[in-house]
Amino acid sequence: MGMILYSRNGYHSHLTMKKSVNLPKTVQTKMGSPLPLGATITHQGVNFALFSRHAFAVALVIAPESGQGRRVEIPLDPQINKTGDVWHILLCDAPLPLCYGYRIDGPDEQEKNGHLFDAGRILLDPYAKAIQAPGWGQPRTRLGAEPCCIVSRQDYDWEGDRPLNIPLRDSIIYELHVRGFTRHPSSGLDCPGTFRGIVEKIPYLKNLGITAVELMPVTEFDENEPIFTNPLTGERLKNFWGYSPLSFFAPKSSYSSDPQAPLAEFRDMVKALHRAGIEVILDVVYNHTAEGGADGPTTSFRGIDNSIYYLLDPWTRAYLNFSGCGNTCNCNHPIVRTLIMDALRWWVIDMHVDGFRFDLASILGRDSSGQVLSNPPVVERIAEDPVLAHTKIIAEAWDAAGLYQVGHFSRHRRWAEWNGRFRDDVRAFMCGQAGMVPALATRIAGSSDLYQHSNRRPCNSINFITSHDGFTLADLVSYNEKHNLMNGEDNRDGENNNISWNSGAEGPTADPSILDLRSRRLRTMATILLLSQGVPMLVAGDEFGRSQQGNNNAWCQDNEVGWVDWTLARDNKLLLRFFRKLIWLRKLHPVFRRENFFLTDVQERQTDTRPPEILWQGLRPGEQDWSPACRTLAFLLIGANLQPADADFFVMLNGSPTDAALFTVPAASQGKTWARVIDTGLRPPHDFVDAEQGNLVQCGQTLSVSNMGCIVLQSRPMRRPRDRTVDAG
């Protein structure tokens, strides 16, 4: 029967009470508590609390979790079940598990006040920890029409699991997509495309040597939302990446091999990774939601309090779109700020997550009108929160509206940043662009120009050459242009400025000289990445030459384009070997993982008694060449000055597209000689050998570095005369 719940200023709310065959005929309720927000199991029952400042009426909608039987709608009395702006009620005898949602009524005054209440929708609770959803790719017929949030007892035995707290400077991050990492048939797993699938791949990850996995979005999203189709097959494309959150809490159920237990399976994954010495970093999206623009669906925030949760134009009340996805979250509003903090704490406390990468994090620095704040409250609060004190916090320090804050996202020492300058400068040097040597040296040394001024450290720079967004490393050396036609947007989507070079032919080729050049460039870029100061980040599959066929925006490619092909790990096993040895070289030698910046300023060196720790040179020792025409760079890392002492390394880089370069080798520390450990001009497996097996090189010799290649020398103690030496040149 219809019920008028509440009437004020001429507005009436018609919400329906329905009976159910599976729930008790009468549901005993009490007033409940306004805190904590969300659904909380207590010794008295289940407490429900929801913020909505401008609602006239709220009804809690509950149904059996099994979906069998009709729902019950319980009107909340604003005189009893409301404290301030929080609506709340306690259900004393509701059987668990159960599904719930909210039907909310209020003013529909978008142009006047930005309100978009719709009493015809059943909304998701922003604090829901689990959301009922169909299997991957199946239509979401219940969303908005039935209660989908799940409340159930979630007891879990962590078996003593504790955070690993690996120092950021010692981290090696591996970005992966939960589904794409193991979905390909070649993965050979029992549970491909799931959290359990990642557990099955732990031996591979451990052998690779990475210290952290960075998971692309894992909270619930609707993969069926795109309207684009494959132009060749007509197949409807999917939101494969998941940067379109329906929830800030609930793990995606179709990423679980048991769709009824995503929380437990996620926790199992975290616990297993921790046992293997691997941390878990989540890519979180707090800059926008799946509700999109004015024509998007109403699933939660829009129907709860649109003017609170989103940035709206002060005059037209239209959505401000700094995210490129139709809406922008009002992150510095106290209510939204609290939601973000509660979500972060929950992932750390209840799910044992080790860190976060914040998508389009510059939006966290905008006020309610979209202006950039000098000291954004939410950015500071994340850095200063005591619960998050040991978690890793990484900003993607830009947004879709052109705000680029790399190097000055925050002055707080805890905030690390995806260093887009590192990516661009290394790519430009390895494309043979002129004038890149000074910039490359700065990136290799930890980007002091970006981070030293704010008393930050090299580890505040997350160094990367590729990420999920853009070309893979193999495509970076194989394509000049993006090839995104299969995305269904006539190749308009994706970045046009890729700073890539196809090495002489666009896409696949059988030319051995081009293939050799591509291989050399790829391995040289990997060497720069792993031997630079800062924190390296790899993308899953780059270590064995994964390609996306030139697609630089594979967000909608739930197929062989977006999946990791594990046959490449076998076919390109020598490239994989090269990456493994690079990673282990970095982990073995603290000279690549400095706590502080090098002393580079002349006055600093004059006032500091420490011996030099890095020496730059052009082709000859003592001679530097920072001219625009120069395409070569070498540097000597003096590990003997560290406490405890480390090996010295001499690295020679040649960014010429066509010509080899002759470098003269400087002296190693006293009592040591040089051994050649890396030479990307050689074919695998000769391109990387251990120092004990490496050919010896004497001070003053010249070495030829191939075009787009590099050579790395490592010092080792002097030995008897039987040691071999290489010929000059």
XYZ file of C-alpha atoms in Angstrom:
729
model
C 0.000 0.000 0.000
C 1.163 3.575 -0.566
C 2.375 5.545 2.421
C 3.080 9.285 2.760
C 6.150 9.299 4.917
C 6.758 12.944 5.320
C 5.476 16.240 3.974
C 7.190 19.583 4.074
C 6.872 22.733 1.980
C 4.466 21.032 -0.358
C 6.692 18.036 -1.091
C 5.250 14.604 -0.491
C 7.066 11.292 -0.495
C 5.201 8.223 -1.723
C 7.254 5.236 -0.601
C 5.834 1.745 -0.526
C 5.784 -0.805 2.288
C 5.956 -4.341 0.880
C 5.615 -7.672 2.579
C 8.059 -10.552 2.228
C 7.649 -14.288 2.488
C 11.198 -14.823 3.768
C 11.602 -12.073 6.334
C 9.648 -12.007 9.612
C 6.117 -10.689 9.304
C 7.034 -7.940 11.718
C 10.513 -6.488 11.864
C 11.382 -5.201 15.308
C 13.209 -1.884 15.115
C 14.731 0.654 17.453
C 15.847 4.216 16.991
C 19.434 3.266 16.147
C 22.594 5.353 16.233
C 23.896 7.963 13.764
C 27.440 6.568 13.989
C 29.156 4.754 12.496
C 27.772 5.344 9.018
C 26.837 2.287 7.016
C 25.485 -1.049 8.213
C 27.054 -2.251 11.467
C 26.377 -5.530 13.218
C 26.014 -4.982 16.968
C 24.994 -7.203 19.882
C 21.489 -5.724 19.562
C 21.098 -6.226 15.823
C 22.115 -4.332 12.686
C 22.443 -0.554 12.848
C 21.918 1.389 9.625
C 23.052 5.012 9.303
C 22.981 7.198 6.203
C 23.882 10.835 5.664
C 21.444 12.931 3.629
C 21.091 16.607 4.471
C 18.402 17.583 1.975
C 16.186 14.477 1.911
C 12.550 14.814 2.971
C 12.059 11.096 3.436
C 14.172 7.972 3.669
C 13.132 4.332 3.680
C 15.394 1.401 4.420
C 14.728 -1.373 1.896
C 15.676 -4.915 2.909
C 15.393 -8.294 1.239
C 16.798 -11.801 1.713
C 20.342 -12.093 0.384
C 19.238 -15.138 -1.590
C 16.927 -12.969 -3.661
C 14.019 -15.299 -2.934
C 11.004 -13.337 -1.750
C 9.845 -9.754 -1.916
C 11.435 -6.852 -0.139
C 10.393 -4.906 2.950
C 10.550 -1.117 3.035
C 10.806 0.519 6.446
C 10.093 4.255 6.590
C 12.401 6.225 8.859
C 10.616 8.716 11.076
C 12.471 12.054 10.862
C 11.423 12.816 14.422
C 12.876 9.591 15.796
C 15.266 8.074 13.249
C 17.241 11.184 12.432
C 20.069 12.968 14.253
C 21.246 16.083 12.509
C 21.698 15.088 8.878
C 22.017 11.371 9.574
C 19.102 8.954 9.171
C 19.409 5.805 11.269
C 17.562 2.728 12.490
C 18.362 -0.505 14.319
C 16.934 -3.810 13.069
C 16.784 -6.180 15.986
C 15.735 -9.466 14.467
C 16.594 -9.397 10.762
C 18.225 -12.672 9.650
C 21.719 -12.398 8.165
C 22.896 -12.190 5.510
C 20.472 -9.748 3.940
C 20.440 -7.206 1.135
C 19.589 -3.589 1.749
C 19.385 -0.238 0.040
C 17.676 3.111 0.443
C 14.777 4.829 -1.233
C 15.147 8.581 -0.774
C 12.814 11.432 -1.611
C 13.549 15.131 -1.689
C 13.378 18.225 -3.879
C 14.015 17.864 -7.595
C 15.530 21.283 -8.137
C 18.644 20.733 -10.191
C 18.870 24.174 -11.788
C 18.094 25.940 -8.514
C 19.908 23.923 -5.843
C 21.493 21.002 -7.658
C 19.200 18.424 -6.048
C 18.387 15.281 -8.035
C 16.366 13.067 -5.705
C 14.502 10.185 -7.294
C 12.233 8.164 -5.004
C 11.794 5.594 -7.745
C 15.366 4.321 -7.320
C 16.765 2.028 -4.641
C 20.210 3.389 -3.894
C 23.488 1.873 -2.804
C 24.842 2.747 0.606
C 28.174 4.598 0.102
C 29.528 2.613 3.073
C 28.443 -0.835 1.865
C 31.276 -3.372 2.213
C 29.762 -5.850 -0.246
C 27.437 -5.384 -3.223
C 25.431 -8.122 -4.877
C 26.326 -8.283 -8.548
C 26.084 -10.793 -11.406
C 29.074 -12.519 -12.969
C 31.465 -10.632 -15.224
C 29.698 -9.236 -18.275
C 26.193 -10.206 -17.193
C 23.543 -7.440 -17.118
C 22.926 -5.644 -13.821
C 19.138 -5.793 -13.774
C 18.877 -5.362 -9.986
C 20.904 -2.143 -9.694
C 18.506 0.683 -8.866
C 15.502 -1.624 -8.825
C 16.315 -3.914 -5.896
C 18.429 -3.640 -2.751
C 21.979 -4.748 -3.659
C 24.108 -3.919 -0.608
C 24.934 -6.948 1.511
C 25.363 -7.038 5.267
C 26.661 -10.276 6.730
C 29.040 -11.493 9.356
C 32.572 -11.293 7.993
C 34.700 -12.997 10.589
C 38.170 -13.708 9.230
C 41.297 -15.308 10.640
C 44.312 -13.267 9.562
C 46.609 -15.804 11.207
C 48.858 -13.120 12.603
C 49.272 -11.215 9.329
C 50.890 -7.823 9.818
C 51.962 -5.029 7.452
C 55.354 -5.589 5.844
C 56.283 -1.883 6.034
C 58.921 -2.180 3.319
C 60.696 1.205 3.096
C 59.490 3.106 0.050
C 63.035 3.575 -1.249
C 63.457 -0.226 -1.297
C 60.208 -0.815 -3.183
C 59.814 -2.119 -6.724
C 56.196 -1.709 -7.812
C 54.441 -3.957 -10.329
C 51.199 -2.563 -11.753
C 48.647 -5.151 -12.814
C 44.976 -5.625 -13.644
C 43.339 -8.338 -11.539
C 41.355 -9.820 -14.417
C 43.791 -9.113 -17.238
C 46.811 -10.525 -15.397
C 45.550 -14.112 -15.458
C 42.473 -14.193 -17.743
C 44.347 -15.346 -20.870
C 44.050 -19.128 -21.436
C 47.850 -19.314 -21.410
C 47.909 -18.450 -17.701
C 47.249 -22.121 -16.982
C 45.444 -21.375 -13.712
C 42.490 -22.951 -11.955
C 40.892 -19.555 -11.214
C 41.887 -17.149 -14.008
C 40.883 -13.496 -13.770
C 40.410 -13.471 -10.000
C 42.064 -12.598 -6.711
C 42.804 -16.303 -6.329
C 44.452 -16.240 -9.731
C 46.942 -13.712 -8.389
C 47.667 -16.055 -5.487
C 48.405 -18.794 -8.006
C 50.938 -16.476 -9.688
C 52.794 -15.631 -6.478
C 55.729 -17.954 -7.303
C 56.219 -16.004 -10.531
C 56.009 -12.644 -8.759
C 58.418 -13.733 -6.058
C 60.901 -15.036 -8.607
C 60.655 -11.790 -10.557
C 61.715 -9.928 -7.422
C 59.126 -7.155 -7.151
C 58.177 -5.933 -3.665
C 54.622 -4.645 -4.271
C 51.719 -5.225 -6.616
C 49.697 -2.148 -7.518
C 46.207 -3.349 -8.387
C 44.132 -1.360 -10.834
C 40.640 -0.582 -9.432
C 39.168 -3.468 -7.433
C 36.015 -1.843 -6.041
C 32.660 -2.615 -7.613
C 31.999 -1.117 -11.057
C 29.716 -1.863 -13.995
C 31.769 -3.292 -16.838
C 28.725 -3.094 -19.136
C 28.388 0.691 -19.079
C 30.251 1.605 -22.330
C 28.136 2.354 -25.377
C 30.955 1.698 -27.850
C 31.211 -1.374 -30.063
C 34.015 -3.076 -31.923
C 33.735 -1.651 -35.470
C 34.689 -4.992 -37.059
C 32.608 -7.426 -35.027
C 29.864 -5.187 -33.633
C 30.573 -6.628 -30.182
C 29.689 -4.360 -27.283
C 32.854 -3.235 -25.513
C 33.337 -3.288 -21.755
C 34.756 -1.029 -19.103
C 37.676 -3.386 -18.594
C 39.882 -1.158 -16.435
C 37.181 -0.219 -13.921
C 37.943 3.476 -13.385
C 34.252 4.082 -12.731
C 33.472 3.207 -9.109
C 30.040 2.284 -7.831
C 31.579 1.942 -4.387
C 34.654 3.104 -2.500
C 34.537 0.006 -0.273
C 33.084 -3.149 -1.808
C 35.542 -5.419 -3.671
C 34.336 -6.398 -7.113
C 32.482 -9.686 -6.722
C 33.332 -10.958 -10.222
C 37.030 -10.713 -9.323
C 36.351 -13.467 -6.813
C 36.297 -17.138 -7.824
C 33.451 -17.370 -5.302
C 31.128 -14.436 -6.112
C 29.522 -14.853 -2.687
C 32.796 -14.294 -0.846
C 34.818 -11.460 -2.439
C 35.874 -10.061 0.945
C 37.326 -13.362 2.107
C 39.064 -14.029 -1.194
C 40.594 -10.563 -1.290
C 41.887 -11.082 2.243
C 43.249 -14.493 1.297
C 45.159 -12.823 -1.536
C 46.612 -10.119 0.700
C 47.642 -12.658 3.340
C 49.317 -14.885 0.751
C 51.165 -11.976 -0.862
C 52.387 -10.800 2.526
C 53.714 -14.270 3.281
C 55.689 -14.015 0.049
C 57.094 -10.618 1.079
C 54.934 -8.665 -1.383
C 52.882 -5.611 -0.437
C 49.481 -4.649 -1.877
C 48.839 -1.135 -3.176
C 45.363 -0.211 -4.431
C 44.642 2.157 -7.289
C 41.741 4.153 -5.800
C 39.371 6.452 -7.681
C 37.985 9.263 -5.533
C 37.853 11.917 -8.246
C 34.591 10.779 -9.890
C 32.002 8.002 -9.767
C 30.062 5.758 -12.133
C 27.097 8.134 -12.069
C 28.717 10.217 -14.811
C 27.191 13.431 -16.115
C 23.624 14.648 -16.319
C 22.601 11.681 -18.491
C 24.289 9.086 -16.280
C 22.594 6.580 -13.981
C 21.512 7.372 -10.434
C 22.954 4.625 -8.261
C 24.050 6.254 -4.995
C 25.587 9.685 -4.375
C 23.419 11.609 -6.844
C 20.225 10.347 -5.260
C 21.498 10.737 -1.671
C 22.677 14.355 -1.842
C 23.909 15.465 -5.247
C 24.898 18.993 -4.222
C 27.109 17.676 -1.423
C 28.969 14.894 -3.212
C 29.742 16.588 -6.552
C 31.246 19.816 -7.838
C 28.496 21.866 -9.480
C 28.638 25.080 -11.452
C 27.554 27.855 -9.018
C 25.227 29.395 -11.621
C 23.831 26.566 -13.755
C 24.283 23.768 -11.206
C 25.638 21.599 -14.023
C 28.393 19.127 -13.225
C 31.937 20.446 -13.286
C 34.021 17.897 -15.144
C 37.683 17.922 -14.127
C 37.837 14.119 -14.333
C 36.890 13.735 -17.986
C 34.193 11.273 -16.901
C 31.183 13.552 -16.512
C 31.336 14.406 -12.814
C 33.883 15.433 -10.183
C 33.731 14.484 -6.521
C 33.594 17.337 -4.021
C 36.582 15.872 -2.180
C 37.216 18.744 0.236
C 33.661 18.955 1.516
C 33.772 17.624 5.104
C 31.245 14.877 4.357
C 33.083 13.603 1.278
C 36.429 14.017 2.995
C 35.195 11.843 5.854
C 33.922 9.218 3.416
C 37.329 9.055 1.720
C 39.154 8.786 5.040
C 36.774 6.105 6.314
C 37.315 4.095 3.126
C 41.113 4.356 3.335
C 41.131 3.336 6.991
C 38.839 0.382 6.290
C 41.127 -0.923 3.546
C 44.098 -0.659 5.902
C 42.466 -1.958 9.102
C 40.028 -4.566 7.789
C 41.703 -5.586 4.519
C 45.411 -5.128 5.463
C 46.237 -3.076 2.370
C 49.717 -1.508 2.368
C 49.212 1.609 0.265
C 47.219 3.590 -2.264
C 47.752 5.186 -5.644
C 45.266 8.046 -6.083
C 43.876 8.337 -9.603
C 43.825 11.931 -10.949
C 44.896 13.071 -7.505
C 45.042 16.758 -8.421
C 41.246 16.763 -8.084
C 41.829 16.176 -4.368
C 43.239 19.697 -4.325
C 40.187 21.522 -5.693
C 37.589 23.383 -3.630
C 33.807 23.278 -4.066
C 33.972 25.622 -7.046
C 36.853 23.778 -8.688
C 39.569 26.249 -7.748
C 42.976 24.907 -6.731
C 43.668 25.129 -3.004
C 47.116 25.971 -1.661
C 46.806 23.472 1.205
C 43.940 21.072 0.463
C 42.408 19.646 3.654
C 41.937 16.111 2.325
C 45.514 15.896 1.009
C 46.911 16.978 4.359
C 44.531 14.744 6.276
C 45.566 11.653 4.337
C 49.237 12.383 5.015
C 48.684 13.087 8.717
C 46.135 10.413 9.561
C 47.575 8.238 12.352
C 45.995 5.026 11.059
C 47.600 5.561 7.650
C 50.950 6.602 9.101
C 52.878 3.678 7.584
C 50.925 3.190 4.375
C 52.318 4.247 1.026
C 50.450 7.170 -0.539
C 51.118 7.885 -4.219
C 49.527 10.662 -6.251
C 48.844 10.743 -9.954
C 49.579 14.445 -9.777
C 47.399 15.746 -12.597
C 43.765 15.763 -13.719
C 41.815 15.744 -16.968
C 41.373 19.527 -16.999
C 45.075 20.280 -17.502
C 46.165 20.769 -13.880
C 49.692 19.286 -13.757
C 51.298 19.192 -10.316
C 54.208 16.777 -10.689
C 56.801 17.965 -8.196
C 54.452 20.170 -6.204
C 51.328 18.128 -5.494
C 52.101 18.401 -1.784
C 55.047 19.517 0.286
C 54.437 16.730 2.780
C 57.298 14.203 2.821
C 54.893 11.268 2.827
C 53.347 11.993 -0.555
C 55.043 10.214 -3.460
C 54.091 10.991 -7.048
C 53.936 9.237 -10.384
C 56.784 11.116 -12.043
C 55.463 11.905 -15.511
C 58.588 13.955 -16.181
C 60.724 10.831 -15.749
C 58.553 8.979 -18.267
C 58.671 11.750 -20.841
C 62.381 12.568 -20.545
C 63.542 8.949 -20.756
C 61.263 8.335 -23.734
C 62.532 11.448 -25.501
C 66.191 10.497 -24.971
C 65.499 6.980 -26.216
C 63.811 8.377 -29.328
C 67.005 10.227 -30.191
C 65.632 13.692 -29.484
C 68.245 16.403 -29.123
C 68.843 18.382 -25.953
C 67.685 15.671 -23.554
C 70.951 14.836 -21.762
C 70.598 17.369 -18.892
C 67.008 16.323 -18.238
C 67.928 12.628 -18.343
C 70.723 13.151 -15.811
C 68.306 14.920 -13.483
C 65.801 12.058 -13.713
C 68.479 9.401 -13.126
C 69.657 11.286 -10.029
C 66.182 11.246 -8.458
C 64.566 14.414 -9.893
C 65.965 16.836 -7.329
C 64.509 19.710 -9.369
C 61.032 18.429 -8.483
C 61.400 17.191 -4.918
C 64.431 18.638 -3.152
C 62.983 22.138 -2.808
C 60.212 20.832 -0.519
C 62.609 18.805 1.639
C 61.474 15.577 0.051
C 63.603 12.658 -1.043
C 64.354 10.610 -4.181
C 61.781 8.016 -3.096
C 59.028 10.612 -3.497
C 59.528 10.030 -7.221
C 57.735 6.956 -8.563
C 59.709 6.400 -11.758
C 57.964 4.776 -14.679
C 58.298 4.635 -18.446
C 55.011 2.855 -19.098
C 51.790 2.395 -17.144
C 48.387 0.903 -17.864
C 47.600 4.179 -19.627
C 49.530 4.314 -22.914
C 51.814 2.042 -24.898
C 53.396 -1.032 -23.400
C 57.197 -1.042 -23.438
C 57.253 -3.321 -26.491
C 54.811 -1.051 -28.323
C 56.810 2.030 -27.347
C 59.659 0.805 -29.567
C 57.343 -0.573 -32.291
C 54.801 2.162 -33.066
C 54.903 5.844 -33.966
C 51.136 6.280 -33.769
C 48.305 4.932 -31.658
C 46.128 2.230 -33.204
C 42.865 2.451 -31.269
C 40.278 1.741 -33.964
C 39.041 -1.305 -32.078
C 37.927 1.021 -29.256
C 35.023 2.151 -31.425
C 35.826 5.885 -31.444
C 37.471 6.210 -34.875
C 40.923 6.393 -33.258
C 40.049 9.697 -31.550
C 40.603 8.390 -28.023
C 43.957 7.974 -26.321
C 47.024 10.187 -26.099
C 48.418 11.558 -29.374
C 51.792 12.558 -27.944
C 53.308 9.176 -27.160
C 57.000 10.161 -27.456
C 57.572 6.836 -29.181
C 59.571 5.616 -32.167
C 58.874 2.474 -34.158
C 62.591 1.818 -34.799
C 62.095 1.801 -38.558
C 58.788 0.034 -39.253
C 55.269 0.485 -37.905
C 54.118 -2.555 -35.986
C 55.111 -6.183 -36.605
C 58.120 -6.796 -38.852
C 60.485 -9.629 -39.758
C 63.454 -7.313 -40.411
C 66.217 -8.609 -38.108
C 67.985 -5.248 -37.863
C 64.796 -3.523 -36.705
C 64.048 -6.310 -34.247
C 67.574 -6.043 -32.832
C 67.189 -2.268 -32.417
C 63.820 -2.662 -30.708
C 65.212 -5.237 -28.318
C 68.209 -3.054 -27.515
C 66.088 0.031 -26.876
C 63.676 -1.880 -24.662
C 66.476 -3.320 -22.526
C 68.247 0.040 -22.308
C 65.086 1.737 -21.055
C 64.618 -1.026 -18.505
C 68.187 -0.448 -17.314
C 67.616 3.288 -16.931
C 64.412 2.632 -14.982
C 65.856 0.083 -12.555
C 69.189 1.845 -11.955
C 67.814 5.367 -11.373
C 67.286 6.925 -7.958
C 63.641 6.879 -6.941
C 61.112 4.039 -6.890
C 60.707 2.036 -10.119
C 57.308 0.882 -11.343
C 56.866 -1.814 -13.987
C 53.710 -2.798 -15.852
C 52.719 -6.450 -15.911
C 53.991 -8.139 -19.050
C 56.576 -5.525 -19.999
C 59.227 -7.854 -18.627
C 58.565 -10.340 -21.435
C 57.552 -8.024 -24.277
C 53.766 -7.869 -24.000
C 52.066 -5.911 -26.803
C 48.637 -4.294 -27.129
C 48.996 -4.127 -30.927
C 49.618 -0.397 -30.776
C 46.519 0.364 -28.699
C 47.453 3.048 -26.162
C 44.069 3.224 -24.429
C 42.946 -0.367 -23.895
C 40.391 0.560 -21.198
C 37.632 -1.293 -23.060
C 39.564 -4.299 -24.364
C 38.512 -7.338 -22.324
C 40.249 -9.687 -24.747
C 43.715 -10.654 -25.957
C 44.595 -6.967 -26.334
C 44.039 -6.258 -22.638
C 45.067 -9.641 -21.235
C 48.605 -10.727 -20.409
C 49.703 -13.467 -22.822
C 51.814 -15.867 -20.762
C 53.192 -17.663 -23.809
C 55.466 -14.637 -24.162
C 57.083 -15.446 -20.812
C 58.267 -18.664 -22.446
C 58.975 -17.310 -25.926
C 60.861 -14.279 -24.562
C 62.416 -16.015 -21.573
C 65.786 -14.316 -22.134
C 64.168 -10.880 -21.946
C 62.434 -11.986 -18.752
C 65.828 -13.143 -17.462
C 67.232 -9.669 -18.177
C 64.484 -8.007 -16.113
C 64.902 -10.446 -13.243
C 68.625 -9.831 -13.074
C 68.095 -6.061 -13.242
C 65.632 -6.193 -10.361
C 67.936 -8.307 -8.243
C 70.911 -6.061 -9.050
C 68.950 -3.099 -7.742
C 67.872 -4.969 -4.615
C 71.424 -6.093 -3.859
C 73.015 -2.651 -4.114
C 71.901 0.295 -1.951
C 73.826 2.671 -4.226
C 70.682 2.650 -6.439
C 68.346 3.278 -3.479
C 69.683 6.391 -1.791
C 67.917 8.006 1.141
C 68.950 11.536 0.132
C 69.855 13.454 -2.983
C 73.392 13.692 -4.308
C 75.426 16.780 -3.458
C 75.419 18.533 -6.810
C 75.805 22.208 -6.026
C 79.420 23.454 -5.951
C 78.853 25.352 -2.713
C 77.300 22.261 -1.113
C 80.366 20.208 -1.959
C 82.670 22.902 -0.613
C 80.908 22.964 2.741
C 80.452 19.193 3.001
C 83.362 16.954 3.931
C 81.951 13.834 2.301
C 83.670 12.602 -0.876
C 81.667 12.758 -4.122
C 79.065 10.051 -4.680
C 78.323 10.583 -8.367
C 80.442 11.907 -11.224
C 78.955 12.780 -14.616
C 80.876 12.618 -17.862
C 80.453 12.747 -21.575
C 82.641 10.454 -23.626
C 85.753 11.036 -21.475
C 86.322 11.269 -17.713
C 86.344 14.802 -16.360
C 84.585 16.169 -19.466
C 80.867 16.834 -19.306
C 78.758 17.603 -22.357
C 75.355 19.173 -21.715
C 75.039 20.659 -25.210
C 71.799 20.303 -27.213
C 73.584 18.224 -29.842
C 74.856 15.650 -27.335
C 73.106 12.284 -27.228
C 75.442 10.449 -24.862
C 75.691 10.379 -21.083
C 77.770 8.442 -18.568
C 77.907 8.520 -14.800
C 79.998 6.958 -12.061
C 78.218 5.897 -8.866
C 80.738 5.642 -6.046
C 79.373 3.079 -3.646
C 82.611 2.838 -1.698
C 81.617 6.030 0.134
C 78.410 4.545 1.532
C 78.095 3.089 5.020
C 78.373 0.162 4.677
C 80.387 0.344 1.487
C 78.851 -0.817 -1.781
C 80.254 -1.532 -5.227
C 80.943 1.244 -7.728
C 79.006 1.344 -10.996
C 79.838 3.084 -14.259
C 76.877 3.450 -16.637
C 77.228 4.511 -20.288
C 74.136 5.502 -22.332
C 73.973 6.193 -26.048
C 70.798 7.865 -27.337
C 71.909 8.113 -30.935
C 69.467 6.389 -33.305
C 72.212 5.338 -35.721
C 75.781 5.683 -34.406
C 77.819 3.835 -31.814
C 79.694 5.913 -29.224
C 83.167 5.401 -27.733
C 83.393 5.993 -23.964
C 86.626 6.142 -21.983
C 86.405 4.297 -18.681
C 87.352 6.162 -15.464
C 89.102 4.623 -12.480
C 87.208 2.550 -9.959
C 87.722 2.975 -6.218
C 91.143 2.033 -4.844
C 91.831 -1.687 -4.880
C 89.046 -2.420 -7.356
C 88.706 -3.031 -11.055
C 85.774 -3.023 -13.457
C 83.722 -5.971 -14.705
C 81.230 -5.565 -17.545
C 77.846 -6.814 -16.280
C 75.368 -5.302 -18.774
C 75.743 -4.635 -22.486
C 72.451 -4.259 -24.339
C 74.390 -4.248 -27.586
C 74.923 -7.975 -27.087
C 72.256 -10.560 -27.665
C 70.845 -12.438 -24.679
C 72.039 -14.155 -22.563
C 75.368 -12.377 -23.061
C 73.718 -9.000 -22.396
C 73.737 -9.543 -18.610
C 76.260 -11.522 -16.593
C 77.218 -11.530 -12.932
C 80.238 -9.482 -11.910
C 82.175 -12.652 -11.117
C 81.806 -13.806 -14.722
C 82.044 -10.402 -16.389
C 85.008 -9.491 -18.580
C 87.402 -7.119 -16.858
C 87.838 -3.571 -18.100
C 90.796 -1.362 -17.178
C 90.828 2.335 -16.381
C 91.456 4.372 -19.527
C 90.106 1.788 -21.948
C 87.477 2.744 -24.488
C 84.258 0.815 -24.934
C 81.906 1.016 -27.883
C 78.274 1.454 -26.877
C 75.801 0.549 -29.615
C 73.261 3.052 -30.869
C 70.363 3.172 -28.404
C 72.352 0.883 -26.142
C 73.996 0.935 -22.748
C 76.882 -0.702 -20.929
C 77.109 -1.044 -17.156
C 80.372 -1.795 -15.348
C 80.490 -2.994 -11.756
C 83.556 -2.769 -9.556
C 85.046 -5.807 -7.916
C 88.233 -6.405 -5.926
C 91.514 -6.737 -7.788
C 92.505 -10.318 -8.473
C 95.459 -12.339 -9.650
C 96.820 -11.696 -13.160
C 94.942 -14.689 -14.607
C 91.788 -12.533 -14.844
C 90.862 -11.789 -18.429
C 90.604 -8.270 -19.860
C 88.672 -7.069 -22.885
C 90.262 -5.474 -25.883
C 90.083 -1.720 -26.198
C 87.171 -0.577 -28.300
